[in-house]
Tab-separated table of C-alpha atoms in Angstrom:
chain	number	residue	atom	x	y	z
A	1	MET	CA	-2.761	19.953	-1.676
A	2	PHE	CA	-4.614	19.557	-4.892
A	3	ASP	CA	-6.759	22.613	-6.567
A	4	ILE	CA	-10.053	20.474	-6.424
A	5	GLU	CA	-12.340	23.416	-8.183
A	6	GLY	CA	-9.554	23.244	-11.013
A	7	ILE	CA	-9.693	19.353	-11.334
A	8	LEU	CA	-13.555	19.447	-11.431
A	9	ALA	CA	-13.593	22.465	-13.699
A	10	ARG	CA	-11.627	20.631	-16.351
A	11	ALA	CA	-12.354	16.826	-16.000
A	12	ASP	CA	-15.051	15.463	-18.578
A	13	LEU	CA	-17.156	13.278	-16.566
A	14	MET	CA	-19.060	11.944	-19.566
A	15	GLU	CA	-15.956	10.916	-21.387
A	16	LEU	CA	-14.825	9.207	-18.189
A	17	VAL	CA	-17.983	7.163	-17.820
A	18	ARG	CA	-17.697	6.179	-21.300
A	19	ARG	CA	-13.890	5.111	-20.775
A	20	ALA	CA	-15.001	3.052	-17.880
A	21	GLY	CA	-17.501	1.049	-20.097
A	22	GLY	CA	-20.782	3.299	-20.004
A	23	GLU	CA	-22.802	3.644	-23.089
A	24	VAL	CA	-24.204	7.004	-22.211
A	25	ASP	CA	-26.960	7.988	-24.292
A	26	ASN	CA	-28.008	11.745	-25.454
A	27	HIS	CA	-29.832	12.238	-22.010
A	28	GLY	CA	-26.590	11.076	-19.861
A	29	LYS	CA	-28.109	8.019	-19.159
A	30	CYS	CA	-26.581	4.527	-19.162
A	31	ALA	CA	-26.118	0.958	-17.222
A	32	CYS	CA	-23.817	1.418	-14.352
A	33	PRO	CA	-20.287	0.971	-15.422
A	34	LEU	CA	-19.120	0.741	-11.829
A	35	HIS	CA	-20.936	-2.525	-10.836
A	36	GLY	CA	-21.725	-3.766	-14.338
A	37	GLY	CA	-25.575	-2.764	-14.084
A	38	HIS	CA	-27.874	-3.908	-16.923
A	39	ASN	CA	-30.548	-1.016	-16.451
A	40	ASP	CA	-30.127	1.460	-19.239
A	41	ASN	CA	-31.464	4.023	-17.259
A	42	GLY	CA	-29.766	3.090	-13.984
A	43	PHE	CA	-26.902	5.512	-14.245
A	44	HIS	CA	-27.151	9.220	-14.829
A	45	VAL	CA	-24.466	12.029	-15.724
A	46	TYR	CA	-26.272	15.352	-15.074
A	47	CYS	CA	-25.314	19.184	-14.518
A	48	LYS	CA	-26.171	20.924	-11.606
A	49	ASP	CA	-25.235	24.397	-10.603
A	50	GLY	CA	-22.843	24.420	-13.473
A	51	ARG	CA	-20.798	21.179	-12.385
A	52	TYR	CA	-21.204	17.788	-13.783
A	53	LEU	CA	-22.426	14.993	-11.296
A	54	TRP	CA	-23.364	11.227	-11.363
A	55	ASN	CA	-25.894	8.873	-9.717
A	56	CYS	CA	-26.249	5.115	-9.751
A	57	PHE	CA	-29.947	4.229	-9.083
A	58	SER	CA	-29.681	0.526	-9.754
A	59	GLY	CA	-26.633	-0.331	-7.317
A	60	ASP	CA	-24.892	0.681	-4.122
A	61	CYS	CA	-22.373	2.844	-5.870
A	62	GLY	CA	-23.977	6.216	-4.595
A	63	GLY	CA	-22.970	9.258	-6.736
A	64	GLY	CA	-20.793	12.483	-6.529
A	65	ASP	CA	-18.395	14.165	-9.056
A	66	ALA	CA	-15.626	13.304	-11.299
A	67	ILE	CA	-13.175	12.552	-8.501
A	68	THR	CA	-15.652	10.376	-6.538
A	69	PHE	CA	-16.154	8.304	-9.920
A	70	VAL	CA	-12.600	7.874	-10.606
A	71	GLN	CA	-12.342	6.657	-6.896
A	72	LYS	CA	-15.065	4.094	-7.417
A	73	TRP	CA	-13.888	2.984	-10.909
A	74	GLN	CA	-10.091	2.918	-10.462
A	75	GLY	CA	-10.253	1.737	-6.573
A	76	LEU	CA	-8.094	4.968	-5.776
A	77	ASP	CA	-8.326	7.106	-2.490
A	78	PHE	CA	-8.636	10.977	-2.859
A	79	ARG	CA	-5.224	11.880	-3.599
A	80	GLY	CA	-4.847	9.088	-6.286
A	81	ALA	CA	-7.995	10.057	-8.078
A	82	CYS	CA	-6.995	13.683	-7.966
A	83	ALA	CA	-3.597	12.826	-9.542
A	84	PHE	CA	-5.329	10.445	-11.944
A	85	LEU	CA	-7.352	13.751	-13.328
A	86	GLY	CA	-4.038	15.511	-13.612
A	87	GLY	CA	-4.570	17.841	-10.577
A	88	ASP	CA	-2.565	20.935	-9.877
A	89	ILE	CA	-0.845	21.414	-6.370
A	90	VAL	CA	-2.060	24.574	-4.360
A	91	SER	CA	-0.708	25.751	-1.289
A	92	ASP	CA	-3.551	26.857	0.846
A	93	PRO	CA	-4.276	23.688	3.191
A	94	VAL	CA	-7.214	25.483	4.963
A	95	ALA	CA	-9.339	25.671	1.528
A	96	MET	CA	-8.167	22.384	0.676
A	97	ALA	CA	-9.402	20.848	4.010
A	98	GLU	CA	-12.614	22.795	3.780
A	99	SER	CA	-13.242	21.352	0.222
A	100	ALA	CA	-12.448	17.779	1.407
A	101	LYS	CA	-14.898	18.017	4.299
A	102	ARG	CA	-17.815	19.252	2.027
A	103	ARG	CA	-17.062	16.628	-0.285
A	104	HIS	CA	-16.870	13.673	2.342
A	105	GLU	CA	-20.031	14.737	4.019
A	106	ALA	CA	-21.892	14.753	0.624
A	107	ALA	CA	-20.527	11.402	-0.148
A	108	GLU	CA	-21.222	10.120	3.131
A	109	LEU	CA	-25.068	11.358	2.581
A	110	LYS	CA	-25.340	9.795	-0.738
A	111	GLU	CA	-23.856	6.362	0.435
A	112	ASN	CA	-26.255	6.270	3.198
A	113	GLU	CA	-29.179	6.985	1.014
A	114	ALA	CA	-28.115	4.358	-1.478
A	115	ARG	CA	-27.707	1.726	1.504
A	116	LEU	CA	-31.351	2.525	2.820
A	117	ARG	CA	-32.819	1.897	-0.795
A	118	THR	CA	-30.755	-1.260	-1.021
A	119	GLU	CA	-32.052	-2.528	2.336
A	120	ALA	CA	-35.562	-1.802	1.331
A	121	ARG	CA	-35.504	-3.412	-2.082
A	122	ARG	CA	-33.808	-6.741	-0.485
A	123	LYS	CA	-36.403	-6.951	2.054
A	124	GLU	CA	-39.116	-6.704	-0.639
A	125	LEU	CA	-37.588	-9.296	-2.557
A	126	GLN	CA	-37.266	-11.701	0.194
A	127	GLN	CA	-40.932	-11.273	1.203
A	128	GLU	CA	-42.135	-12.205	-2.347
A	129	GLU	CA	-40.047	-15.442	-2.003
A	130	LEU	CA	-39.962	-15.376	-6.000
A	131	HIS	CA	-37.167	-18.032	-5.879
A	132	LEU	CA	-39.770	-20.518	-4.492
A	133	THR	CA	-42.209	-19.550	-7.291
A	134	TYR	CA	-39.574	-20.260	-9.959
A	135	HIS	CA	-38.558	-23.639	-8.618
A	136	ASN	CA	-42.029	-24.813	-7.677
A	137	GLU	CA	-43.604	-23.901	-11.391
A	138	MET	CA	-40.433	-24.975	-13.253
A	139	LYS	CA	-41.494	-26.842	-16.295
A	140	ASP	CA	-40.051	-30.056	-17.884
A	141	TRP	CA	-37.945	-28.188	-20.395
A	142	ALA	CA	-36.052	-26.184	-17.405
A	143	ARG	CA	-35.481	-29.404	-15.381
A	144	LEU	CA	-34.000	-31.180	-18.263
A	145	ALA	CA	-31.919	-27.925	-19.185
A	146	TRP	CA	-30.438	-28.226	-15.298
A	147	VAL	CA	-30.000	-32.201	-15.626
A	148	ASN	CA	-27.943	-31.456	-18.790
A	149	ARG	CA	-25.698	-29.078	-16.855
A	150	GLY	CA	-24.959	-31.794	-14.280
A	151	LEU	CA	-27.612	-31.232	-11.820
A	152	SER	CA	-30.058	-33.803	-11.001
A	153	LYS	CA	-33.767	-33.141	-9.793
A	154	ASP	CA	-32.494	-33.727	-6.123
A	155	TRP	CA	-29.671	-31.094	-6.533
A	156	GLN	CA	-32.014	-28.798	-8.182
A	157	GLY	CA	-34.148	-29.138	-4.990
A	158	PHE	CA	-31.110	-28.483	-2.945
A	159	PHE	CA	-30.136	-25.252	-4.546
A	160	TYR	CA	-33.701	-24.059	-5.305
A	161	LEU	CA	-32.899	-23.816	-8.995
A	162	GLY	CA	-35.655	-22.760	-11.255
A	163	ALA	CA	-36.882	-20.970	-14.173
A	164	CYS	CA	-38.903	-18.209	-15.613
A	165	GLU	CA	-40.958	-18.671	-18.564
A	166	ASP	CA	-41.059	-15.093	-19.800
A	167	LYS	CA	-38.283	-12.615	-18.240
A	168	ARG	CA	-38.867	-9.149	-19.309
A	169	ILE	CA	-35.461	-7.131	-19.876
A	170	MET	CA	-34.570	-3.589	-21.112
A	171	PHE	CA	-31.596	-3.799	-23.963
A	172	LYS	CA	-30.623	-0.769	-25.630
A	173	GLY	CA	-33.833	1.318	-24.700
A	174	ALA	CA	-35.977	-1.378	-25.810
A	175	GLU	CA	-38.076	-4.460	-24.230
A	176	TYR	CA	-36.747	-7.975	-24.880
A	177	HIS	CA	-38.290	-11.156	-23.628
A	178	THR	CA	-36.506	-14.579	-23.102
A	179	PRO	CA	-37.077	-17.458	-20.840
A	180	THR	CA	-34.550	-17.967	-18.233
A	181	LEU	CA	-33.038	-20.320	-15.559
A	182	THR	CA	-33.085	-18.994	-12.197
A	183	ILE	CA	-30.361	-19.086	-9.499
A	184	PRO	CA	-30.866	-17.867	-5.896
A	185	ILE	CA	-28.007	-16.446	-4.260
A	186	PHE	CA	-28.504	-16.849	-0.445
A	187	ASP	CA	-26.491	-15.575	2.830
A	188	GLU	CA	-25.296	-17.806	5.456
A	189	SER	CA	-28.845	-17.668	7.239
A	190	ARG	CA	-30.519	-18.629	3.657
A	191	ASN	CA	-31.827	-15.166	3.214
A	192	VAL	CA	-32.403	-14.355	-0.570
A	193	LEU	CA	-29.799	-11.633	-1.705
A	194	ASN	CA	-30.942	-11.686	-5.294
A	195	ILE	CA	-31.790	-14.035	-7.957
A	196	LYS	CA	-29.634	-14.275	-11.015
A	197	HIS	CA	-31.468	-15.069	-14.334
A	198	ARG	CA	-29.546	-17.097	-16.961
A	199	LEU	CA	-31.134	-15.673	-20.306
A	200	ILE	CA	-31.640	-18.470	-22.573
A	201	ASN	CA	-31.973	-16.347	-25.502
A	202	PRO	CA	-29.734	-13.495	-24.712
A	203	PRO	CA	-29.819	-10.278	-26.641
A	204	LYS	CA	-26.033	-10.606	-27.631
A	205	PRO	CA	-23.815	-13.524	-26.719
A	206	THR	CA	-21.830	-11.710	-23.911
A	207	ASP	CA	-24.880	-10.569	-22.146
A	208	LYS	CA	-26.336	-14.026	-20.484
A	209	TYR	CA	-27.319	-12.524	-17.018
A	210	ARG	CA	-29.716	-10.460	-15.402
A	211	PRO	CA	-30.609	-9.631	-11.680
A	212	GLU	CA	-34.159	-10.375	-10.385
A	213	ARG	CA	-34.184	-7.086	-8.874
A	214	GLU	CA	-31.907	-3.850	-9.693
A	215	GLY	CA	-30.650	-1.730	-7.190
A	216	LEU	CA	-29.198	-4.466	-5.079
A	217	GLY	CA	-25.668	-3.848	-6.124
A	218	ALA	CA	-23.222	-6.477	-7.729
A	219	PHE	CA	-23.963	-10.101	-7.394
A	220	PRO	CA	-22.437	-11.422	-4.227
A	221	PRO	CA	-20.507	-14.643	-4.461
A	222	LEU	CA	-22.453	-17.964	-4.354
A	223	LEU	CA	-21.854	-19.955	-1.461
A	224	ALA	CA	-22.989	-23.705	-2.585
A	225	ILE	CA	-23.807	-24.587	0.922
A	226	PRO	CA	-24.797	-21.312	2.409
A	227	GLU	CA	-24.905	-22.562	6.006
A	228	GLN	CA	-21.042	-23.302	5.858
A	229	GLY	CA	-20.453	-19.705	4.848
A	230	TYR	CA	-16.692	-19.149	3.944
A	231	ASP	CA	-15.426	-22.296	5.874
A	232	GLY	CA	-14.495	-25.784	5.097
A	233	ALA	CA	-11.978	-28.484	4.975
A	234	VAL	CA	-11.359	-27.268	1.675
A	235	ILE	CA	-12.769	-24.384	-0.120
A	236	TRP	CA	-12.970	-24.526	-3.974
A	237	VAL	CA	-13.331	-20.996	-5.611
A	238	VAL	CA	-14.280	-20.996	-9.183
A	239	GLU	CA	-15.569	-18.175	-11.503
A	240	GLY	CA	-19.378	-18.608	-11.860
A	241	GLU	CA	-22.275	-19.651	-9.879
A	242	ILE	CA	-23.205	-22.716	-11.952
A	243	LYS	CA	-19.664	-23.949	-11.711
A	244	ALA	CA	-19.734	-23.928	-7.993
A	245	LEU	CA	-23.151	-25.830	-8.005
A	246	VAL	CA	-21.896	-28.667	-10.221
A	247	CYS	CA	-18.565	-28.896	-8.360
A	248	CYS	CA	-20.731	-29.217	-4.874
A	249	ALA	CA	-23.038	-31.821	-6.740
A	250	VAL	CA	-20.452	-33.993	-8.478
A	251	ALA	CA	-17.604	-33.859	-5.540
A	252	ASP	CA	-20.510	-34.276	-3.206
A	253	HIS	CA	-18.096	-33.980	-0.030
A	254	LYS	CA	-19.919	-32.877	3.280
A	255	ASP	CA	-16.851	-31.171	4.739
A	256	TRP	CA	-16.089	-28.767	1.533
A	257	GLN	CA	-17.276	-25.478	0.545
A	258	TYR	CA	-17.672	-24.224	-3.217
A	259	ILE	CA	-17.585	-20.817	-4.002
A	260	GLY	CA	-18.978	-19.186	-7.345
A	261	VAL	CA	-17.381	-15.729	-7.985
A	262	PRO	CA	-19.859	-13.549	-10.256
A	263	GLY	CA	-16.850	-12.318	-12.645
A	264	ARG	CA	-13.333	-12.367	-12.880
A	265	THR	CA	-12.847	-8.844	-11.387
A	266	GLN	CA	-14.642	-9.892	-8.100
A	267	TYR	CA	-12.166	-11.975	-6.512
A	268	SER	CA	-10.628	-9.044	-4.424
A	269	GLY	CA	-13.861	-9.097	-2.083
A	270	LEU	CA	-13.358	-12.638	-0.944
A	271	VAL	CA	-9.549	-11.986	0.348
A	272	ASP	CA	-10.324	-10.976	3.784
A	273	LYS	CA	-13.036	-13.893	4.190
A	274	LEU	CA	-10.686	-16.454	3.067
A	275	LYS	CA	-7.110	-15.492	3.628
A	276	GLY	CA	-5.120	-18.122	5.368
A	277	LYS	CA	-7.820	-20.950	4.774
A	278	ASN	CA	-7.426	-23.951	2.675
A	279	VAL	CA	-8.420	-22.673	-0.358
A	280	ILE	CA	-8.264	-24.112	-4.062
A	281	VAL	CA	-8.527	-21.539	-6.870
A	282	VAL	CA	-9.818	-23.051	-10.527
A	283	PRO	CA	-9.460	-20.369	-13.083
A	284	ASP	CA	-11.504	-20.496	-16.484
A	285	PRO	CA	-9.024	-20.822	-19.393
A	286	GLY	CA	-7.744	-17.615	-20.494
A	287	ALA	CA	-8.997	-15.649	-17.421
A	288	GLU	CA	-5.930	-16.560	-15.092
A	289	GLN	CA	-4.732	-13.162	-14.205
A	290	ASP	CA	-7.279	-12.016	-11.471
A	291	ALA	CA	-7.560	-15.587	-9.940
A	292	TRP	CA	-3.793	-15.931	-9.903
A	293	SER	CA	-3.474	-12.598	-7.902
A	294	PHE	CA	-6.439	-13.619	-5.671
A	295	CYS	CA	-4.872	-16.999	-5.078
A	296	LYS	CA	-1.490	-15.452	-3.708
A	297	ALA	CA	-3.232	-13.076	-1.888
A	298	VAL	CA	-5.028	-15.697	0.222
A	299	ASN	CA	-2.142	-18.123	0.145
A	300	GLY	CA	-4.257	-20.595	-1.834
A	301	ARG	CA	-3.615	-23.440	-3.714
A	302	TRP	CA	-3.651	-23.385	-7.776
A	303	LEU	CA	-5.382	-25.854	-10.018
A	304	ASN	CA	-5.135	-25.149	-13.673
A	305	LEU	CA	-7.314	-27.330	-16.237
A	306	GLU	CA	-7.482	-27.497	-19.823
A	307	ASN	CA	-11.100	-26.592	-20.102
A	308	LYS	CA	-13.829	-25.047	-17.735
A	309	ILE	CA	-14.196	-27.175	-14.677
A	310	ASP	CA	-18.207	-28.076	-15.188
A	311	ASP	CA	-17.411	-28.628	-18.872
A	312	PHE	CA	-14.454	-30.689	-18.073
A	313	VAL	CA	-16.381	-32.885	-15.666
A	314	LEU	CA	-19.641	-33.502	-17.797
A	315	ALA	CA	-17.473	-34.134	-20.899
A	316	ASN	CA	-15.417	-36.829	-19.395
A	317	GLY	CA	-18.149	-38.320	-16.906
A	318	PHE	CA	-15.813	-37.607	-13.729
A	319	ASP	CA	-17.076	-38.309	-10.199
A	320	GLY	CA	-16.302	-37.351	-6.779
A	321	SER	CA	-12.967	-39.444	-6.841
A	322	MET	CA	-11.704	-36.812	-9.742
A	323	TYR	CA	-12.121	-34.234	-7.203
A	324	GLN	CA	-10.155	-35.953	-4.564
A	325	SER	CA	-7.293	-36.391	-7.135
A	326	TRP	CA	-7.572	-32.645	-8.057
A	327	GLU	CA	-7.381	-31.695	-4.362
A	328	ARG	CA	-4.043	-33.706	-4.021
A	329	GLN	CA	-2.724	-32.182	-7.325
A	330	ALA	CA	-3.559	-28.415	-6.370
A	331	ARG	CA	-0.188	-26.675	-5.618
A	332	ARG	CA	0.709	-23.657	-3.572
A	333	ILE	CA	1.855	-20.752	-5.517
A	334	ARG	CA	5.011	-18.668	-4.631
């Protein structure tokens, strides 16, 4: 049994948040490091009744104390998080059980509140149908930008791609404006889950994407053919939404599905959905580790290319026949 009160008294929650990637300001606020948020006020560390706590207001991460933060950050269970924080062992099982029960009830309450907020925000987004506005009002520069990325006007219509002339975002506490290209993320019933904005003039080169609406959690995977869900004669899994769209448009195979993973650390959420299916994983060069682990977990096949798949296709003018060749080349990993 762990000394919970001792662990929480010694834990430096602010430092843990910084170690997780949070750039905490003097008011204890930052973008959420747990789900990769962009709202500089979306995550808050604060002191209540002498104990430091955290809350994520921009996603569905919930909130809690230092132990719950480590659980979310490191993907650990309660005992693992206590050990991570160097917890001391105590011999009073009754006190331990009571403390664990209180913490569990508080965490459940916060998670339920976060879920209800997320559902309300998503319903509002769906009612607004902004993805249709962005698509229907798209200017010529944006249509050409999509064409240059390998997506013809017909495919732009199929995917409801669009553009925003002036997207306002917050960066380092200041307002920032840029045009964007827009990618709606649908569920299997074509309900909009969020809209991803690709910033044309990002505030920094590595900060190129923003959600339409904060508070909807991390971006889900993009299903190029939403109605097909997580099934297909072959399921191609690539890192990035635009890559999945380009693969779908160029391969143009009616029985295949193409899934774009939002980031290299988010493959794990697909394991249960794809395990045992005919999956081909195509990693980005230099980002193979997480993709490799995922490929092994789903018993998938591996295809390693010398360049990012969409850039490779466009640079060489490949068509669907190359995908047929790649499908034959992909090999099961052991």
